[in-house]
PDB file of C-alpha atoms and ligand atoms in Angstrom:
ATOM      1  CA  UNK N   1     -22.559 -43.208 113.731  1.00 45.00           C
ATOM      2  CA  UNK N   2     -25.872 -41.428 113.430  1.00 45.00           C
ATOM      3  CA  UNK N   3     -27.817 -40.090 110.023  1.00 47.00           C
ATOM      4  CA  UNK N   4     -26.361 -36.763 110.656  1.00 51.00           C
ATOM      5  CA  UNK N   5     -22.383 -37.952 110.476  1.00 54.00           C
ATOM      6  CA  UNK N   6     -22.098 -37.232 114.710  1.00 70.00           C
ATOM      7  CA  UNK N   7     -21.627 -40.168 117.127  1.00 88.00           C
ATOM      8  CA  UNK N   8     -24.424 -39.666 119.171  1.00 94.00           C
ATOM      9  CA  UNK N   9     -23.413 -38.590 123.192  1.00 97.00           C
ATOM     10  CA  UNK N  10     -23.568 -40.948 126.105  1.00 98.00           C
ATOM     11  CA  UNK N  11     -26.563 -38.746 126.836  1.00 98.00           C
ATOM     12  CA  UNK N  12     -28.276 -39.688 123.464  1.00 98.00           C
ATOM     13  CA  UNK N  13     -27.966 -43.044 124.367  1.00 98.00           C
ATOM     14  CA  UNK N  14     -29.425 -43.159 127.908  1.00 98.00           C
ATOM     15  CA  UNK N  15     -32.599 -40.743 126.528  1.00 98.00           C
ATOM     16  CA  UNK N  16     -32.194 -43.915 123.887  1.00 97.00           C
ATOM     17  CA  UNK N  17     -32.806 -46.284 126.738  1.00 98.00           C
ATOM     18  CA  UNK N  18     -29.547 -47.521 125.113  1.00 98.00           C
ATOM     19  CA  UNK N  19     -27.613 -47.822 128.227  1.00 97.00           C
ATOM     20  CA  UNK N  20     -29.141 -47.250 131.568  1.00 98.00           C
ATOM     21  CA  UNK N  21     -29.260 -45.028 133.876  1.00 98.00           C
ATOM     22  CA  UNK N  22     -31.932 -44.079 137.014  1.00 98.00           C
ATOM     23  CA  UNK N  23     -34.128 -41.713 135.265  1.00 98.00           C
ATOM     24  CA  UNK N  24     -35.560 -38.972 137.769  1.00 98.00           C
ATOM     25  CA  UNK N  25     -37.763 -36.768 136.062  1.00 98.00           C
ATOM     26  CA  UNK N  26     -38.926 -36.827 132.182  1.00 98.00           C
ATOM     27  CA  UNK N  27     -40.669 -34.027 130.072  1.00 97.00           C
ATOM     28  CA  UNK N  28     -41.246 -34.026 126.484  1.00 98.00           C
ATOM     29  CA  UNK N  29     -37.987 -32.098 126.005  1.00 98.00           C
ATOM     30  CA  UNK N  30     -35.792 -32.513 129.241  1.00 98.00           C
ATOM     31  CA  UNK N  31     -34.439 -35.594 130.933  1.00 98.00           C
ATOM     32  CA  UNK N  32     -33.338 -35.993 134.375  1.00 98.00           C
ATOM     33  CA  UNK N  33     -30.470 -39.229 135.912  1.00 98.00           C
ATOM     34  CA  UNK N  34     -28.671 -39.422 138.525  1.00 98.00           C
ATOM     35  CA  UNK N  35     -24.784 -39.163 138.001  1.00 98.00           C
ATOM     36  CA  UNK N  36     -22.709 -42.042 137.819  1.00 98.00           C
ATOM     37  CA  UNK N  37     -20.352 -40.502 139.816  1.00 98.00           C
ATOM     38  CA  UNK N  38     -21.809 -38.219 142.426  1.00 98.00           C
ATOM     39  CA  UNK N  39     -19.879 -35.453 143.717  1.00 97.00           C
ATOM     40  CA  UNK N  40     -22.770 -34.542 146.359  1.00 96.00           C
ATOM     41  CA  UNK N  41     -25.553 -36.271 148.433  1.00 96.00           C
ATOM     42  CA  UNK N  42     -28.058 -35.357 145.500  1.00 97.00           C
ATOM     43  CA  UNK N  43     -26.283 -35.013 142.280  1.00 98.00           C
ATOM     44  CA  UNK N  44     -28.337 -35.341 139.383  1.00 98.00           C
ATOM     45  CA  UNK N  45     -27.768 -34.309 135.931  1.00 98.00           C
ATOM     46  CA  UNK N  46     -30.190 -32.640 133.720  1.00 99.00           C
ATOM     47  CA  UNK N  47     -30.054 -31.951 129.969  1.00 98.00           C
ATOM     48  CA  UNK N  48     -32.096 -31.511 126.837  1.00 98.00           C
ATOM     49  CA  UNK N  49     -33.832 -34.767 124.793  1.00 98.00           C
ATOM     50  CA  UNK N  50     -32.192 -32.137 121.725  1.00 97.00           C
ATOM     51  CA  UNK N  51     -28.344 -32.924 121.460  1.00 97.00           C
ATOM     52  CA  UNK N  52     -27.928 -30.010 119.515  1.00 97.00           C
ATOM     53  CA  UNK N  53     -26.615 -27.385 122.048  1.00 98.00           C
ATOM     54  CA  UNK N  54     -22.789 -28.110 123.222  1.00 98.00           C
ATOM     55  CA  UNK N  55     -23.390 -25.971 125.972  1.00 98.00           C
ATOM     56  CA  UNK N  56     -25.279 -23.642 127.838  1.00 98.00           C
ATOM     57  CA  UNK N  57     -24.359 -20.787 126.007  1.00 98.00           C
ATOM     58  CA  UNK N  58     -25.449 -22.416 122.788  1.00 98.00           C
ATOM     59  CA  UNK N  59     -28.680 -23.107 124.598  1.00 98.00           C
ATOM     60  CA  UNK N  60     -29.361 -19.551 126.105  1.00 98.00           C
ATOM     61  CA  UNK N  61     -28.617 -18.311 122.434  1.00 98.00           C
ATOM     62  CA  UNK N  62     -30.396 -20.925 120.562  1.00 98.00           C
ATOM     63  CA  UNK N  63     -33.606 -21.432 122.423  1.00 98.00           C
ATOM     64  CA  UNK N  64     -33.644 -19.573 125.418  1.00 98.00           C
ATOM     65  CA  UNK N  65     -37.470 -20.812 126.204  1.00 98.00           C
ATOM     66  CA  UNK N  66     -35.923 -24.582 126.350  1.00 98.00           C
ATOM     67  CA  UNK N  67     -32.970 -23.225 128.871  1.00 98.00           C
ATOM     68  CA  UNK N  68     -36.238 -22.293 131.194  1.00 98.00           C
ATOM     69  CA  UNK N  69     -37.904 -25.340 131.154  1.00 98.00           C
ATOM     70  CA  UNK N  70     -34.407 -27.293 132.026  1.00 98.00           C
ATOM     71  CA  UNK N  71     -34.033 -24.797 135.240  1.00 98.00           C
ATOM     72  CA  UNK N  72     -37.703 -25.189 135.953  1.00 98.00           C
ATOM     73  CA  UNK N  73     -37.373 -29.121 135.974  1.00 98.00           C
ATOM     74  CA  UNK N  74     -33.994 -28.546 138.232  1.00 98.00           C
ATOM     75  CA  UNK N  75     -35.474 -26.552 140.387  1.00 97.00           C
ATOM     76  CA  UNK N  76     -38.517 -29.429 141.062  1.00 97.00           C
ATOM     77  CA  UNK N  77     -36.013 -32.062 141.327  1.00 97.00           C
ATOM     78  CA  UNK N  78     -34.099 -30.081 143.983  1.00 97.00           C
ATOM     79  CA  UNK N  79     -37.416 -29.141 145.663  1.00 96.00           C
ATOM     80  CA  UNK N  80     -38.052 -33.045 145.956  1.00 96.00           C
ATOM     81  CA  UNK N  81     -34.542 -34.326 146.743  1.00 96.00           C
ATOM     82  CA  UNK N  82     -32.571 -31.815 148.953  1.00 94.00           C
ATOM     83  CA  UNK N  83     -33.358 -29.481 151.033  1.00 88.00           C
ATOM     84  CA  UNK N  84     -34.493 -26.458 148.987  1.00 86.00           C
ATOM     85  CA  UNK N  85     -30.914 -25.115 148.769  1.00 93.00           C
ATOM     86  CA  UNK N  86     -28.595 -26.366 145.889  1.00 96.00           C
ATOM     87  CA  UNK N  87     -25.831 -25.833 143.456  1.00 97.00           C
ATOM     88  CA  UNK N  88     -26.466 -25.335 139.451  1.00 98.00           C
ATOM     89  CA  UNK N  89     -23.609 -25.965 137.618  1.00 98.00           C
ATOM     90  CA  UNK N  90     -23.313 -25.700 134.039  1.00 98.00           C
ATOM     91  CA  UNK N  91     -19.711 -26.954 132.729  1.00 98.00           C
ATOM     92  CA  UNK N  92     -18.615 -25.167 129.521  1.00 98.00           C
ATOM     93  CA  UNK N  93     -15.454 -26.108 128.241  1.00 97.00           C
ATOM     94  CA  UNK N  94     -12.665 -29.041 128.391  1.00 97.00           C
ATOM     95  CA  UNK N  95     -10.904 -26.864 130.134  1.00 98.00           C
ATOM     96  CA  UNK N  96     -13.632 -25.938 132.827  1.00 97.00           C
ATOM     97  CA  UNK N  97     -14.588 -29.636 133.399  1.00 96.00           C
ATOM     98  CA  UNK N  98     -16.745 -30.506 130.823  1.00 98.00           C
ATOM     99  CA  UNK N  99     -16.247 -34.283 129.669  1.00 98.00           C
ATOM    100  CA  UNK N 100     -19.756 -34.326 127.485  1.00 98.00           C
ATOM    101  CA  UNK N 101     -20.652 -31.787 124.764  1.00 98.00           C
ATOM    102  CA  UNK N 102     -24.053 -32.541 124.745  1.00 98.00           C
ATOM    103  CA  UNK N 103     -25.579 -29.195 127.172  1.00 98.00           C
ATOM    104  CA  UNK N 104     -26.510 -30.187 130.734  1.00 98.00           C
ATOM    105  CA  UNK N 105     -26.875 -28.647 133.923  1.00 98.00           C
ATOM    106  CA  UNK N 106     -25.534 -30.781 137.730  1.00 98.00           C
ATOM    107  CA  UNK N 107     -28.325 -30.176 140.417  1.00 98.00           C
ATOM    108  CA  UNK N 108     -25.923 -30.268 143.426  1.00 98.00           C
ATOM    109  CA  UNK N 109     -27.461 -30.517 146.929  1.00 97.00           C
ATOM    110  CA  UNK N 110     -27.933 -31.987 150.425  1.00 92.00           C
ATOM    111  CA  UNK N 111     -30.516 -34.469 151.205  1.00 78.00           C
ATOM    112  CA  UNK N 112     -30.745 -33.255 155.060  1.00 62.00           C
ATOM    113  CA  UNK N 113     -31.953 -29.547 156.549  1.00 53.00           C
ATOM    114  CA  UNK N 114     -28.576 -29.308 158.110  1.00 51.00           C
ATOM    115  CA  UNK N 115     -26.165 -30.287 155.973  1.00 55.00           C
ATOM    116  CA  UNK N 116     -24.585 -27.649 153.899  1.00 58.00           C
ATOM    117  CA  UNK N 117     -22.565 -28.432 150.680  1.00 60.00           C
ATOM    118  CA  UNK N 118     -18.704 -29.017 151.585  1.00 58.00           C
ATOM    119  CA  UNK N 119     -16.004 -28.109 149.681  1.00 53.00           C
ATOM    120  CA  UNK N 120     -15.122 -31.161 148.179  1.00 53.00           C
ATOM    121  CA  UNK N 121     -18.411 -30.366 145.967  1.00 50.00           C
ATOM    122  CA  UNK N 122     -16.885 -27.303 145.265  1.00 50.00           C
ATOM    123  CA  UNK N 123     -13.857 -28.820 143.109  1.00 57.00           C
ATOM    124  CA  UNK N 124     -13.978 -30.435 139.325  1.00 63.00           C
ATOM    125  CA  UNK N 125     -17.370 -32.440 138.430  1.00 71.00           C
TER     126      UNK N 125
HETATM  127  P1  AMP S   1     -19.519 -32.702 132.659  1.00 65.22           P
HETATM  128  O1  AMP S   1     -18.181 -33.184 133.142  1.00 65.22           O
HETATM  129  O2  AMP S   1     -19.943 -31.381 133.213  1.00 65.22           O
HETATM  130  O3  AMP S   1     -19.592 -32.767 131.143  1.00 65.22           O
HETATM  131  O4  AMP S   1     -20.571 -33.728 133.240  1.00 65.22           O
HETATM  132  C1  AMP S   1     -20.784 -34.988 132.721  1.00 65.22           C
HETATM  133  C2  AMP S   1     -21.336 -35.815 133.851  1.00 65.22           C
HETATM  134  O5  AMP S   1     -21.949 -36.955 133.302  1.00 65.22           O
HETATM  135  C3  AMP S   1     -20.271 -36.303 134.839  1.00 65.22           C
HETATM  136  O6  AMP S   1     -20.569 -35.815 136.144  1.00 65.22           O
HETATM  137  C4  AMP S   1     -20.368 -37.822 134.752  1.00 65.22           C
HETATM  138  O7  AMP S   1     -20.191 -38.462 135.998  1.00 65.22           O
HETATM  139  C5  AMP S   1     -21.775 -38.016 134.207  1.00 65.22           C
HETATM  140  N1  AMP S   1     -21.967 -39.253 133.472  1.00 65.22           N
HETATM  141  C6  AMP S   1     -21.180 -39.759 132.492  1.00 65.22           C
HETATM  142  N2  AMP S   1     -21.691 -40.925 132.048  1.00 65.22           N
HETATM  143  C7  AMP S   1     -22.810 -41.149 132.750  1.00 65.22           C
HETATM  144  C8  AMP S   1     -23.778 -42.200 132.765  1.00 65.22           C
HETATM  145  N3  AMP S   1     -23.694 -43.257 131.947  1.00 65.22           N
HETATM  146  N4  AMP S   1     -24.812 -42.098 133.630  1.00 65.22           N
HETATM  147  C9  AMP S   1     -24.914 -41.044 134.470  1.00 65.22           C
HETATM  148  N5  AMP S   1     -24.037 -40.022 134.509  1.00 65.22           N
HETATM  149  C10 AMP S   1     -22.990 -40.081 133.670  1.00 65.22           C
END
């Protein structure tokens, strides 16, 4: 249990260096890992070093400046790892997929010019 009463989210604990993870791109206020469990060629998972914000929502309400920077650092990962075109998904809700509360965004892409992102990518994350 944490200071503030919350258990922290598996996200806390890989920007923790708790438990690992492969670490693609760092700021001072995002962080960037591939997902464990990769529903595309490039799927890589980028949230906010603050655990505050549930969701994007929360973010976009609560510090929309912070909401730019994490599309800013998804849109350089995606520049570097697919090619050019990609998928930003933002799950918000149990009910709409989302399995931590903890505000991140899926950069979901191809890795080659001519691939193009199936359906299968199109279903739960
Ligand atoms: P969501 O379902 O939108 O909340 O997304 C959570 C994502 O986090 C899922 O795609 C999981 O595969 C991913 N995930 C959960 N645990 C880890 C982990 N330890 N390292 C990397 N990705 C993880």
């Amino acid at each position: 249990m944490s200071s503030s009463g919350f258990e922290p989210t598996i996200f806390s604990r890989i920007i923790a260096r708790e438990i690992p993870a492969t670490i693609v791109a760092e700021t001072e206020h995002i962080i960037a890992f591939l997902d464990i469990a990769p529903k595309a060629p490039v799927h890589v998972v980028v949230t906010t070093k603050d655990p505050q914000y549930q969701n994007v929502v929360e973010l976009a309400a609560g510090n929309p400046a912070l909401l730019a920077e994490l599309v800013a650092v998804a849109e350089r990962i995606a520049d570097e790892r697919t090619n050019g075109q990609f998928r930003l998904v933002f799950n918000t809700g149990a009910a709409a997929g989302q399995t931590v509360f903890h505000v991140h965004a899926h950069v979901l892409g191809s890795q080659e010019s001519t691939d193009s992102l199936g359906e299968d990518s199109l279903g739960a994350l």
